[in-house]
mmCIF file of C-alpha atoms in Angstrom:
data_model
loop_
_atom_site.group_PDB
_atom_site.id
_atom_site.type_symbol
_atom_site.label_atom_id
_atom_site.label_comp_id
_atom_site.label_asym_id
_atom_site.label_seq_id
_atom_site.Cartn_x
_atom_site.Cartn_y
_atom_site.Cartn_z
ATOM 1 C CA UNK A 1 -7.616 81.531 -52.130
ATOM 2 C CA UNK A 2 -7.765 81.994 -56.068
ATOM 3 C CA UNK A 3 -10.848 82.401 -57.994
ATOM 4 C CA UNK A 4 -11.452 79.945 -60.694
ATOM 5 C CA UNK A 5 -11.464 81.077 -64.465
ATOM 6 C CA UNK A 6 -8.582 83.608 -64.438
ATOM 7 C CA UNK A 7 -6.621 82.955 -67.831
ATOM 8 C CA UNK A 8 -3.017 82.824 -66.681
ATOM 9 C CA UNK A 9 -2.027 84.562 -69.749
ATOM 10 C CA UNK A 10 -4.357 87.751 -68.862
ATOM 11 C CA UNK A 11 -2.855 87.663 -65.502
ATOM 12 C CA UNK A 12 0.725 87.701 -66.524
ATOM 13 C CA UNK A 13 -0.257 90.476 -69.249
ATOM 14 C CA UNK A 14 -1.853 92.652 -66.662
ATOM 15 C CA UNK A 15 0.739 92.358 -64.117
ATOM 16 C CA UNK A 16 3.524 93.032 -66.541
ATOM 17 C CA UNK A 17 1.511 96.137 -67.946
ATOM 18 C CA UNK A 18 1.433 97.229 -64.401
ATOM 19 C CA UNK A 19 4.810 96.871 -63.345
ATOM 20 C CA UNK A 20 6.535 98.029 -66.911
ATOM 21 C CA UNK A 21 4.332 101.298 -66.891
ATOM 22 C CA UNK A 22 6.251 102.453 -63.922
ATOM 23 C CA UNK A 23 9.459 101.535 -65.203
ATOM 24 C CA UNK A 24 8.980 102.906 -68.747
ATOM 25 C CA UNK A 25 7.435 106.118 -67.978
ATOM 26 C CA UNK A 26 9.419 107.129 -64.487
ATOM 27 C CA UNK A 27 11.129 110.069 -66.077
ATOM 28 C CA UNK A 28 8.099 111.394 -67.746
ATOM 29 C CA UNK A 29 6.056 111.024 -64.502
ATOM 30 C CA UNK A 30 8.525 112.618 -62.409
ATOM 31 C CA UNK A 31 8.931 115.744 -64.638
ATOM 32 C CA UNK A 32 5.106 116.081 -65.284
ATOM 33 C CA UNK A 33 4.262 115.581 -61.249
ATOM 34 C CA UNK A 34 7.380 116.901 -59.771
ATOM 35 C CA UNK A 35 8.093 113.668 -57.831
ATOM 36 C CA UNK A 36 10.825 110.989 -57.495
ATOM 37 C CA UNK A 37 9.441 108.044 -59.281
ATOM 38 C CA UNK A 38 12.700 106.314 -58.194
ATOM 39 C CA UNK A 39 12.573 106.608 -54.669
ATOM 40 C CA UNK A 40 12.368 103.806 -52.048
ATOM 41 C CA UNK A 41 9.173 105.217 -51.295
ATOM 42 C CA UNK A 42 7.529 105.697 -54.584
ATOM 43 C CA UNK A 43 8.765 102.274 -55.509
ATOM 44 C CA UNK A 44 6.998 100.602 -52.338
ATOM 45 C CA UNK A 45 3.916 102.423 -53.002
ATOM 46 C CA UNK A 46 3.737 101.043 -56.605
ATOM 47 C CA UNK A 47 4.638 97.669 -55.518
ATOM 48 C CA UNK A 48 1.674 97.776 -52.862
ATOM 49 C CA UNK A 49 -0.692 99.051 -55.642
ATOM 50 C CA UNK A 50 0.014 96.592 -58.138
ATOM 51 C CA UNK A 51 -0.271 93.887 -55.578
ATOM 52 C CA UNK A 52 -3.539 95.223 -54.244
ATOM 53 C CA UNK A 53 -4.604 95.414 -57.798
ATOM 54 C CA UNK A 54 -3.822 91.800 -58.725
ATOM 55 C CA UNK A 55 -5.096 90.491 -55.306
ATOM 56 C CA UNK A 56 -8.423 91.908 -55.628
ATOM 57 C CA UNK A 57 -8.690 90.714 -59.173
ATOM 58 C CA UNK A 58 -7.771 87.139 -58.517
ATOM 59 C CA UNK A 59 -9.174 86.505 -54.968
ATOM 60 C CA UNK A 60 -12.165 84.712 -54.428
ATOM 61 C CA UNK A 61 -14.998 86.787 -53.222
ATOM 62 C CA UNK A 62 -15.925 86.097 -49.499
ATOM 63 C CA UNK A 63 -19.496 84.946 -48.593
ATOM 64 C CA UNK A 64 -21.873 87.375 -46.754
ATOM 65 C CA UNK A 65 -19.487 90.365 -47.826
#
């Protein structure tokens, strides 16, 4: 269930930024943090993190916590 009032352009821009940052900075992040940002595990983790952020933002809060 999606909450009302989310601007589709803001949503698209946010998703694009979260996804593009990984692709554009994979080499520098790999060097700085000594991890393989293109490994299957790293890509899976990033996808899960992006999905969690987006779903938390667009999801309708549940009643009663």
